[in-house]
Coordinates of C-alpha atoms and ligand atoms in Angstrom, one line a residue:
Chain A
M1 CA -3.5 -29.9 -12.1
A2 CA -4.6 -27.9 -15.1
K3 CA -2.4 -26.5 -17.9
I4 CA -3.1 -22.8 -18.1
T5 CA -1.7 -20.7 -21.0
Y6 CA -0.8 -17.1 -20.3
I7 CA -0.2 -15.0 -23.3
A8 CA 1.5 -11.6 -22.8
R9 CA 0.9 -8.5 -24.9
D10 CA 4.0 -9.1 -26.9
G11 CA 3.0 -12.7 -27.7
E12 CA 5.3 -14.3 -25.1
T13 CA 3.5 -17.4 -24.0
L14 CA 3.9 -19.3 -20.8
V15 CA 2.1 -22.6 -20.1
L16 CA 1.9 -23.3 -16.3
D17 CA 0.7 -26.3 -14.4
V18 CA -1.7 -24.8 -11.8
E19 CA -3.1 -26.8 -9.0
R20 CA -6.8 -27.5 -8.6
G21 CA -8.3 -25.1 -6.1
S22 CA -5.7 -22.4 -6.9
T23 CA -6.6 -19.5 -9.2
V24 CA -5.5 -18.0 -12.4
M25 CA -3.9 -15.1 -10.4
R26 CA -2.1 -17.3 -7.9
G27 CA -0.8 -19.6 -10.6
A28 CA 0.8 -16.6 -12.3
V29 CA 2.2 -15.0 -9.2
D30 CA 3.6 -18.2 -7.7
N31 CA 5.5 -18.7 -10.9
A32 CA 6.8 -15.1 -11.0
L33 CA 4.9 -14.4 -14.2
Q34 CA 5.3 -10.7 -15.0
G35 CA 2.1 -8.8 -15.8
I36 CA -0.2 -10.0 -13.1
I37 CA 0.2 -8.4 -9.7
G38 CA -2.6 -9.5 -7.4
D39 CA -1.9 -7.0 -4.6
C40 CA -4.8 -8.0 -2.4
G41 CA -3.9 -11.7 -2.6
G42 CA -7.3 -12.7 -4.0
A43 CA -9.7 -10.7 -1.9
C44 CA -11.3 -9.1 -4.9
S45 CA -10.2 -5.7 -3.8
C46 CA -7.3 -4.5 -5.9
A47 CA -8.2 -5.2 -9.6
T48 CA -4.5 -5.8 -10.4
C49 CA -5.1 -9.4 -11.6
H50 CA -7.0 -8.5 -14.8
V51 CA -6.9 -11.0 -17.6
Y52 CA -8.8 -11.5 -20.9
V53 CA -10.3 -15.0 -21.1
D54 CA -10.0 -16.6 -24.5
P55 CA -13.6 -16.4 -25.9
Q56 CA -13.7 -20.2 -26.3
W57 CA -13.3 -20.5 -22.6
Y58 CA -15.2 -17.6 -21.4
D59 CA -18.4 -19.5 -20.5
K60 CA -16.5 -22.1 -18.6
V61 CA -14.7 -20.0 -16.0
G62 CA -17.6 -19.3 -13.7
E63 CA -19.9 -16.5 -12.8
I64 CA -18.9 -12.9 -12.2
G65 CA -19.5 -11.8 -8.6
A66 CA -21.1 -8.4 -7.7
T67 CA -17.8 -6.9 -6.5
E68 CA -15.9 -8.3 -9.4
E69 CA -18.4 -6.8 -11.8
I70 CA -17.8 -3.3 -10.4
L71 CA -14.0 -3.6 -10.5
L72 CA -14.1 -5.0 -14.0
E73 CA -15.4 -1.7 -15.2
E74 CA -12.5 0.0 -13.6
V75 CA -9.5 -2.0 -14.8
C76 CA -7.2 -0.6 -17.6
D77 CA -8.8 -1.3 -21.0
P78 CA -11.8 -3.4 -20.0
Q79 CA -13.2 -5.8 -22.7
P80 CA -16.2 -8.0 -22.8
N81 CA -14.0 -11.0 -21.9
S82 CA -12.3 -9.3 -19.0
R83 CA -12.1 -11.2 -15.7
L84 CA -10.2 -10.9 -12.5
G85 CA -7.8 -13.8 -12.3
C86 CA -8.2 -14.3 -8.6
Q87 CA -11.9 -15.0 -9.2
I88 CA -11.3 -17.9 -11.6
T89 CA -10.7 -21.0 -9.5
I90 CA -8.9 -23.8 -11.2
T91 CA -10.8 -27.0 -11.8
D92 CA -10.1 -30.1 -13.9
D93 CA -12.5 -28.6 -16.5
L94 CA -10.2 -25.7 -17.0
D95 CA -7.3 -27.8 -18.2
G96 CA -6.2 -26.0 -21.4
L97 CA -7.5 -22.6 -20.4
V98 CA -6.0 -19.7 -22.3
V99 CA -5.9 -16.2 -20.9
R100 CA -4.3 -13.0 -22.3
L101 CA -2.7 -10.3 -20.3
P102 CA -3.6 -6.7 -20.6
E103 CA -1.1 -4.0 -21.5
K104 CA -0.9 -2.9 -17.9
Q105 CA -2.6 -3.6 -14.6
V106 CA -2.1 -0.1 -13.1
Chain B
M1 CA 10.9 -18.5 20.4
S2 CA 13.0 -15.6 21.5
T3 CA 12.1 -13.2 24.2
S4 CA 13.7 -10.0 25.3
A5 CA 14.8 -11.6 28.5
A6 CA 18.2 -12.4 27.0
T7 CA 19.0 -9.0 25.5
G8 CA 22.7 -9.3 26.3
G9 CA 23.2 -12.6 24.6
D10 CA 23.0 -13.2 20.9
V11 CA 19.2 -13.9 21.0
V12 CA 17.6 -11.8 18.4
Y13 CA 15.8 -8.7 19.7
W14 CA 13.5 -6.3 17.9
D15 CA 11.0 -3.6 18.7
P16 CA 9.8 -0.8 16.5
Y17 CA 10.8 2.0 18.9
R18 CA 14.6 1.7 19.2
P19 CA 16.2 4.3 16.9
D20 CA 19.3 2.2 16.4
L21 CA 17.2 -0.7 15.1
G22 CA 15.0 1.6 13.0
K23 CA 17.9 3.0 11.1
D24 CA 18.6 -0.2 9.4
P25 CA 16.2 -2.9 10.5
Y26 CA 17.1 -5.3 7.8
P27 CA 19.8 -7.3 9.5
T28 CA 17.5 -7.8 12.4
F29 CA 14.6 -8.8 10.1
K30 CA 16.9 -11.4 8.5
R31 CA 17.7 -12.9 11.8
L32 CA 14.0 -12.9 12.8
R33 CA 13.1 -14.8 9.6
E34 CA 15.9 -17.3 10.3
E35 CA 15.9 -17.6 14.1
A36 CA 12.4 -16.5 15.3
P37 CA 9.9 -16.5 12.4
L38 CA 7.3 -16.3 15.1
Y39 CA 8.8 -13.7 17.4
Y40 CA 7.5 -12.7 20.8
N41 CA 8.7 -9.5 22.5
A42 CA 8.0 -9.6 26.2
E43 CA 8.9 -6.0 26.9
Y44 CA 6.1 -4.6 24.8
D45 CA 4.1 -7.8 24.7
F46 CA 3.6 -8.4 21.0
Y47 CA 4.2 -11.2 18.5
A48 CA 5.6 -10.7 15.0
V49 CA 5.8 -12.7 11.8
S50 CA 8.5 -11.8 9.3
R51 CA 8.4 -14.4 6.5
F52 CA 6.5 -13.6 3.4
A53 CA 4.2 -16.6 3.5
D54 CA 3.4 -16.1 7.2
V55 CA 2.6 -12.4 6.8
E56 CA 0.5 -13.2 3.7
A57 CA -1.4 -15.9 5.6
C58 CA -2.0 -13.6 8.6
L59 CA -3.3 -10.7 6.6
G60 CA -5.4 -13.0 4.5
N61 CA -7.2 -14.4 7.6
H62 CA -9.3 -11.4 8.7
E63 CA -11.5 -13.6 10.9
T64 CA -8.8 -14.4 13.3
F65 CA -6.5 -11.5 12.8
I66 CA -9.0 -8.6 13.1
S67 CA -8.6 -4.9 12.4
G68 CA -11.5 -3.7 14.6
R69 CA -9.1 -2.6 17.3
S70 CA -7.0 -0.6 14.7
D71 CA -3.9 -1.7 12.8
I72 CA -1.5 0.2 15.1
M73 CA -0.1 -1.7 18.0
E74 CA -0.2 1.2 20.4
F75 CA -3.8 2.0 19.8
M76 CA -4.8 -1.6 20.5
R77 CA -3.6 -1.4 24.1
E78 CA -6.0 1.4 24.9
D79 CA -9.6 0.5 24.5
M80 CA -10.0 2.8 21.5
E81 CA -13.4 3.3 20.1
V82 CA -13.1 3.3 16.3
P83 CA -15.4 5.8 14.8
K84 CA -17.9 4.5 12.2
G85 CA -16.6 4.9 8.7
M86 CA -12.9 4.5 9.7
F87 CA -13.0 1.3 7.7
I88 CA -9.3 0.6 7.8
W89 CA -10.0 -0.2 11.4
E90 CA -13.2 -2.1 11.0
D91 CA -14.1 -5.7 10.2
P92 CA -16.8 -7.2 8.0
P93 CA -19.7 -6.5 7.6
E94 CA -19.0 -2.8 8.3
H95 CA -15.7 -2.8 6.5
T96 CA -17.3 -4.3 3.4
A97 CA -20.1 -1.9 3.3
Y98 CA -18.0 1.2 3.7
R99 CA -15.2 0.1 1.4
A100 CA -17.8 -0.6 -1.3
V101 CA -18.7 3.1 -1.3
V102 CA -15.2 4.2 -2.5
M103 CA -14.2 1.0 -4.2
R104 CA -14.9 2.5 -7.6
V105 CA -13.2 5.8 -7.0
F106 CA -9.6 4.7 -6.6
T107 CA -9.4 2.1 -9.3
P108 CA -6.6 1.8 -11.9
K109 CA -8.7 3.3 -14.8
R110 CA -9.8 6.4 -12.8
M111 CA -6.4 7.0 -11.3
N112 CA -4.7 6.8 -14.7
A113 CA -7.2 9.3 -15.9
L114 CA -5.8 11.7 -13.3
E115 CA -2.3 11.5 -14.6
G116 CA -2.5 14.8 -16.5
M117 CA -3.7 16.7 -13.4
I118 CA -1.0 15.0 -11.2
R119 CA 1.6 15.9 -13.8
D120 CA 0.5 19.6 -13.8
Y121 CA 0.8 19.7 -10.1
C122 CA 4.2 18.1 -10.1
V123 CA 5.4 20.5 -12.8
R124 CA 4.2 23.4 -10.7
C125 CA 6.3 22.1 -7.8
L126 CA 9.4 21.4 -9.9
D127 CA 9.6 24.3 -12.3
P128 CA 10.5 26.9 -9.8
I129 CA 13.5 24.9 -8.6
A130 CA 14.6 23.6 -12.0
G131 CA 17.9 25.5 -12.0
N132 CA 18.8 24.8 -8.4
D133 CA 22.0 22.9 -7.4
R134 CA 20.3 21.6 -4.2
I135 CA 16.8 20.2 -3.9
D136 CA 14.9 18.4 -1.2
F137 CA 12.7 15.5 -2.2
I138 CA 10.4 16.1 0.7
A139 CA 10.3 19.9 1.1
D140 CA 10.1 20.5 -2.6
L141 CA 7.8 17.6 -3.7
G142 CA 7.0 14.8 -1.3
G143 CA 5.5 17.1 1.3
Q144 CA 3.3 18.8 -1.2
L145 CA 2.2 16.6 -4.1
P146 CA 0.4 13.7 -2.3
G147 CA -1.6 16.1 -0.1
G148 CA -2.3 18.3 -3.0
V149 CA -3.6 15.5 -5.1
I150 CA -5.9 14.1 -2.4
G151 CA -7.0 17.7 -1.7
M152 CA -7.9 18.2 -5.4
L153 CA -9.8 14.9 -5.5
L154 CA -11.7 15.9 -2.4
G155 CA -12.1 19.5 -3.3
I156 CA -10.2 20.9 -0.3
P157 CA -9.0 24.4 -1.1
D158 CA -5.3 24.7 -1.8
E159 CA -4.5 27.1 1.1
D160 CA -5.7 24.6 3.7
R161 CA -3.9 21.6 2.5
D162 CA -0.7 22.2 4.5
A163 CA -2.7 22.5 7.8
V164 CA -4.3 19.1 7.0
R165 CA -1.0 17.5 6.3
D166 CA 0.7 18.9 9.4
Q167 CA -2.2 17.6 11.6
V168 CA -2.0 14.1 10.2
E169 CA 1.8 14.0 10.5
A170 CA 1.6 15.1 14.1
S171 CA -1.0 12.5 14.8
L172 CA 1.3 9.7 13.5
R173 CA 4.7 10.7 14.7
T174 CA 6.3 9.0 17.7
E175 CA 8.9 10.6 19.8
E176 CA 12.2 8.8 19.3
G177 CA 12.2 5.6 21.2
K178 CA 8.6 5.9 22.4
P179 CA 5.3 4.3 21.5
M180 CA 2.6 6.4 20.0
E181 CA 0.0 8.1 22.2
L182 CA -3.6 7.6 21.4
E183 CA -4.5 11.2 22.4
Q184 CA -2.3 12.4 19.6
A185 CA -4.6 11.1 17.0
N186 CA -7.4 13.5 16.3
L187 CA -10.1 11.1 15.1
T188 CA -13.0 13.5 14.9
G189 CA -12.2 15.2 11.6
E190 CA -13.1 18.6 13.0
N191 CA -10.8 20.3 10.6
Y192 CA -12.9 19.2 7.6
E193 CA -16.2 20.0 9.1
E194 CA -16.4 23.5 7.5
Y195 CA -15.8 22.0 4.0
I196 CA -18.5 19.5 4.4
D197 CA -21.0 22.1 5.5
W198 CA -19.9 24.3 2.6
R199 CA -20.1 21.4 0.1
M200 CA -23.5 20.4 1.3
K201 CA -24.7 23.8 0.2
T202 CA -22.5 24.2 -2.9
P203 CA -22.1 20.8 -4.5
S204 CA -19.4 20.3 -7.1
D205 CA -18.0 17.4 -9.1
D206 CA -15.5 16.4 -6.4
L207 CA -15.2 13.4 -4.2
M208 CA -16.6 15.1 -1.1
T209 CA -19.8 15.9 -3.0
E210 CA -20.0 12.3 -4.3
L211 CA -19.5 11.0 -0.7
L212 CA -22.3 13.1 0.5
N213 CA -24.7 11.9 -2.2
T214 CA -23.9 8.3 -2.9
E215 CA -26.4 5.7 -1.6
F216 CA -25.0 2.5 -0.2
K217 CA -26.2 -0.5 1.6
D218 CA -24.9 -0.3 5.2
A219 CA -23.9 -3.2 7.4
T220 CA -27.5 -3.7 8.6
G221 CA -28.8 -3.9 5.0
T222 CA -30.4 -0.4 5.0
V223 CA -29.9 1.6 1.8
R224 CA -29.0 5.1 2.8
K225 CA -26.5 8.0 2.4
L226 CA -23.4 8.4 4.6
T227 CA -24.1 10.6 7.6
K228 CA -22.1 13.8 7.8
E229 CA -20.0 12.3 10.6
E230 CA -19.2 9.3 8.4
V231 CA -18.2 11.6 5.5
L232 CA -15.9 13.4 7.9
I233 CA -14.3 10.2 8.9
F234 CA -13.9 9.0 5.3
V235 CA -12.2 12.3 4.4
M236 CA -9.9 12.0 7.4
L237 CA -9.0 8.4 6.4
L238 CA -8.3 9.2 2.8
A239 CA -6.3 12.2 3.5
G240 CA -4.4 10.5 6.3
A241 CA -3.7 7.2 4.5
G242 CA -2.8 8.8 1.2
N243 CA -0.5 11.6 2.3
E244 CA 2.4 10.6 4.5
T245 CA 2.8 7.2 2.8
T246 CA 3.2 8.6 -0.7
S247 CA 5.4 11.4 0.6
K248 CA 7.7 8.7 2.1
L249 CA 7.7 6.9 -1.3
I250 CA 9.0 10.1 -2.9
G251 CA 11.7 10.5 -0.2
W252 CA 12.8 6.9 -0.7
M253 CA 13.0 7.5 -4.4
G254 CA 15.5 10.4 -3.8
K255 CA 17.5 8.3 -1.4
I256 CA 17.6 5.0 -3.4
L257 CA 18.1 6.4 -6.9
G258 CA 20.7 8.8 -5.4
E259 CA 22.6 5.8 -4.2
H260 CA 22.2 3.8 -7.4
P261 CA 23.4 6.1 -10.1
D262 CA 23.8 3.4 -12.7
Q263 CA 20.2 2.3 -12.5
R264 CA 19.1 5.9 -12.2
R265 CA 20.8 6.7 -15.5
E266 CA 19.4 3.6 -17.1
I267 CA 15.8 4.8 -16.2
A268 CA 16.5 8.3 -17.4
A269 CA 17.6 6.9 -20.7
D270 CA 14.6 4.5 -21.0
R271 CA 11.4 5.7 -19.4
S272 CA 9.7 2.4 -20.0
L273 CA 11.7 1.2 -16.9
V274 CA 9.8 3.6 -14.6
P275 CA 7.0 1.3 -13.5
A276 CA 9.3 -1.5 -12.6
A277 CA 11.6 1.0 -10.8
I278 CA 8.6 2.2 -8.7
E279 CA 7.7 -1.4 -7.8
E280 CA 11.3 -2.0 -6.8
I281 CA 11.5 1.1 -4.6
L282 CA 8.2 0.0 -3.0
R283 CA 9.6 -3.4 -2.3
F284 CA 13.0 -2.2 -1.1
E285 CA 11.8 0.4 1.4
P286 CA 8.1 0.2 2.1
P287 CA 6.7 3.4 3.6
G288 CA 4.5 1.4 5.9
P289 CA 7.0 -1.3 7.3
S290 CA 4.5 -3.1 9.4
V291 CA 0.8 -3.4 10.2
A292 CA -0.7 -4.8 13.4
R293 CA -3.6 -7.1 13.9
Y294 CA -5.5 -8.1 17.1
V295 CA -5.8 -11.8 17.6
A296 CA -9.5 -12.5 18.1
K297 CA -9.2 -16.2 18.9
D298 CA -6.5 -18.6 19.8
V299 CA -4.6 -19.5 16.7
E300 CA -1.7 -21.8 15.8
V301 CA 1.2 -20.0 14.0
L302 CA 4.2 -22.0 13.0
G303 CA 3.3 -24.7 15.5
Q304 CA 2.7 -22.4 18.4
V305 CA -0.5 -21.2 19.9
V306 CA -0.8 -17.4 19.9
P307 CA -3.5 -16.7 22.4
A308 CA -6.6 -14.6 21.8
G309 CA -6.0 -11.0 22.9
S310 CA -2.5 -10.9 21.6
V311 CA -1.1 -8.2 19.2
M312 CA 0.4 -9.6 16.0
L313 CA 2.8 -7.4 14.0
N314 CA 3.1 -8.2 10.4
L315 CA 6.6 -7.2 9.2
I316 CA 5.9 -6.2 5.6
A317 CA 9.4 -4.7 5.2
S318 CA 10.8 -8.1 6.2
A319 CA 8.5 -10.1 4.0
N320 CA 9.7 -7.9 1.1
R321 CA 13.2 -9.2 1.6
D322 CA 12.4 -12.9 2.2
E323 CA 15.0 -14.9 0.3
S324 CA 12.5 -17.7 -0.4
R325 CA 10.5 -15.3 -2.6
F326 CA 13.1 -12.8 -3.9
T327 CA 16.5 -13.4 -5.5
D328 CA 19.2 -11.5 -3.7
P329 CA 16.6 -9.5 -1.8
E330 CA 19.1 -7.2 -0.2
L331 CA 20.0 -5.8 -3.6
F332 CA 18.1 -3.0 -5.2
N333 CA 17.5 -4.2 -8.8
I334 CA 14.9 -2.7 -11.1
H335 CA 15.3 -5.6 -13.4
R336 CA 14.3 -8.3 -11.0
R337 CA 11.8 -10.9 -12.3
D338 CA 10.4 -12.0 -8.9
P339 CA 6.8 -12.2 -7.8
P340 CA 5.3 -8.9 -6.4
H341 CA 6.1 -7.3 -3.1
M342 CA 3.6 -6.8 -0.2
T343 CA 4.0 -3.1 0.3
F344 CA 0.2 -2.4 -0.1
G345 CA -0.7 -5.1 2.4
R346 CA -2.9 -8.1 1.6
G347 CA -6.4 -9.3 1.9
I348 CA -9.6 -7.2 2.4
H349 CA -7.7 -4.2 3.8
S350 CA -5.1 -4.1 1.1
C351 CA -4.4 -0.5 0.1
L352 CA -7.3 1.3 -1.5
G353 CA -5.0 4.0 -2.9
M354 CA -2.4 1.8 -4.5
A355 CA -3.3 2.8 -8.1
L356 CA -3.1 6.4 -7.1
A357 CA 0.2 6.0 -5.3
R358 CA 1.7 4.3 -8.3
V359 CA 0.6 6.9 -10.7
E360 CA 2.0 9.6 -8.4
G361 CA 5.3 7.7 -8.1
R362 CA 5.6 7.3 -11.9
V363 CA 4.8 10.9 -12.7
V364 CA 7.3 12.1 -10.0
M365 CA 10.1 9.9 -11.3
E366 CA 9.6 10.9 -14.9
E367 CA 9.4 14.6 -14.1
I368 CA 12.4 14.5 -11.7
L369 CA 14.6 12.6 -14.2
K370 CA 13.7 15.0 -17.0
R371 CA 15.1 17.9 -14.9
F372 CA 17.6 16.3 -12.6
P373 CA 19.2 13.2 -14.2
D374 CA 22.0 13.2 -11.6
W375 CA 22.1 13.8 -7.8
T376 CA 23.9 12.7 -4.6
V377 CA 22.2 12.5 -1.3
D378 CA 23.3 15.1 1.3
T379 CA 23.5 12.3 3.9
D380 CA 24.4 14.6 6.8
N381 CA 21.2 16.6 6.5
A382 CA 18.8 13.9 5.6
Q383 CA 16.5 13.0 8.6
L384 CA 14.9 9.7 9.0
S385 CA 11.8 9.1 11.1
S386 CA 10.6 5.7 12.1
S387 CA 7.5 4.4 14.0
S388 CA 5.7 1.1 14.1
S389 CA 3.5 2.2 11.1
T390 CA 5.6 4.5 8.9
R391 CA 9.3 4.8 8.1
G392 CA 10.9 7.3 5.8
W393 CA 12.5 10.6 5.4
D394 CA 11.4 13.9 6.9
T395 CA 14.0 15.7 4.8
M396 CA 15.9 14.3 1.8
P397 CA 18.2 17.0 0.6
V398 CA 20.4 16.2 -2.4
F399 CA 23.2 17.9 -4.4
V400 CA 22.2 18.1 -8.0
G401 CA 24.7 17.1 -10.6
Ligands
HEM1 C1 3.1 4.5 -1.3 C2 2.0 4.8 -0.8 C3 1.1 3.9 0.1 C4 1.4 2.8 0.8 C5 2.8 2.2 1.0 C6 0.2 2.4 1.4 C7 0.1 1.3 2.3 C8 -1.0 0.7 2.8 C9 -1.1 -0.5 3.5 C10 0.0 -1.4 3.9 C11 -2.4 -0.7 3.9 C12 -3.0 -1.8 4.7 C13 -3.2 -1.5 6.1 C14 -3.7 -2.7 6.9 O1 -3.8 -3.8 6.4 O2 -4.0 -2.5 8.1 C15 -3.2 0.5 3.3 C16 -4.5 0.6 3.4 C17 -5.2 1.8 3.0 N1 -4.7 2.8 2.2 FE1 -2.8 2.9 1.5 N2 -0.8 3.2 1.1 C18 -0.3 4.2 0.2 C19 -1.0 5.2 -0.4 C20 -2.4 5.4 -0.3 C21 -3.1 6.4 -0.9 C22 -2.6 7.4 -1.9 C23 -4.4 6.4 -0.4 C24 -5.5 7.3 -0.9 C25 -6.6 7.0 -1.1 C26 -4.5 5.2 0.5 C27 -5.6 4.8 1.2 C28 -5.7 3.7 1.9 C29 -6.9 3.2 2.6 C30 -8.2 3.9 2.6 C31 -6.6 2.0 3.2 C32 -7.6 1.2 4.1 C33 -8.1 0.1 3.2 C34 -9.1 -0.9 3.9 O3 -9.0 -1.0 5.1 O4 -9.9 -1.5 3.3 N3 -3.2 4.7 0.6 N4 -2.3 1.3 2.6
FES2 S1 -5.9 -10.3 -6.6 FE1 -6.8 -8.4 -6.0 S2 -8.6 -8.4 -7.1 FE2 -7.7 -10.2 -7.8

């Protein structure tokens, strides 16, 4: 388990216990967090699981894959710390991870 | 497990062809989820999963549940040869290579950028009927806008769009109570051939030109352009997949908001509710109620072996009403705070056009509510059509006011 903090645009903050091996996207969706959709279920196809990784954590969440890199240019309001939540797998090292949600996914 | 052997008793029975079941499939779906979450229909020889988690797992497992024999149950029976480039009916590595070509095109950012153009088109459909006391969500809008938008993207001239739509609709329609015939589906894309030839000579900034010129790495690892045949198939696929589904979304919008005046007025008064309302319409009545998969190897589902060679129907419309995921799923509620629906599928084949469909849905809802805040459905004259792959209204006439 890792504690993941999701901060919505309006500042509303939710701290969720997400299982190791799950993802930032799945943790959100399983807990009905509004603001992450994840239509493709983690197949790196839909780009509706966009999050901004807190800069302090950015280097710890793993590499960006080739497909993800392309989709990250195409999300709404991409930023240098943008990632697709389904491509961040939860490990013990990510306990305390903070992500912010974009204004909209689509 | 239930079979159709006991039709007379109270064993649950379902197939996608019976008009009486298609009219309101939800009570049957509820029974399937409860009594036969892995259902087998002996009459048509297919399996079906109906719970959210099971559908999600099946669509997520593209190695066992393959698309290479199409995603339409009727087509799987006949040894259909899927043309190269029809990636909705292909598996990795071909699917991956082809989808990568258009992956960038239909993304949220690019589709949002089209909003102005989509709105203009919508306004052009609606302004001529603004003062009418009767409108039809399909004839006046749903039958025009989605095809028009895809046509604009591709660069298909306006006057030919209707012919394209009619052909696609004819290829997907089933006669009441009958499975679809493969011969109906024209998979050659002949209708578009003229445009391709023309575009090859007169390039423009449309998608057709982009498809003709983009280099990609094909499934064998060769970097090349799409062949003319592949471009034809792509165009067919995009026009086919993006047209009727979105038209049906617009029809359901007319129907559902017509029947929920309180929520309709709420949205009209507060436009920020529009995106959530679109999601709830998509959940409540998915235009594509089920997708099929071919079972490539023996697999255990809910404790039972489903043998290789079987057809598995994924009941998306049932998953969207699974009470273990949605609170009061049979209620239409734009304020629900549940996890998302499954209307755009799941996994590697999940809908390429979802961002476009959502933008179109939003624009339509806004522009309709601006002009027609109140309406009642003309139930007697509204016509439903239902097949294994689409379900929605052919006409959705309403009384304004
Ligand atoms: C409300 C409207 C729409 C609905 C409900 C819908 C639904 C779906 C579903 C359920 C699938 C998955 C099929 C499967 O898994 O076998 C799919 C795939 C697809 N859709 Fe849509 N769709 C809609 C609009 C569009 C639009 C506007 C386009 C236009 C580009 C489009 C293009 C596609 C394509 C190309 C695929 C195949 C993706 C692949 O195999 O990788 N769809 N759609
Ligand atoms: S869930 Fe679809 S890309 Fe992340």
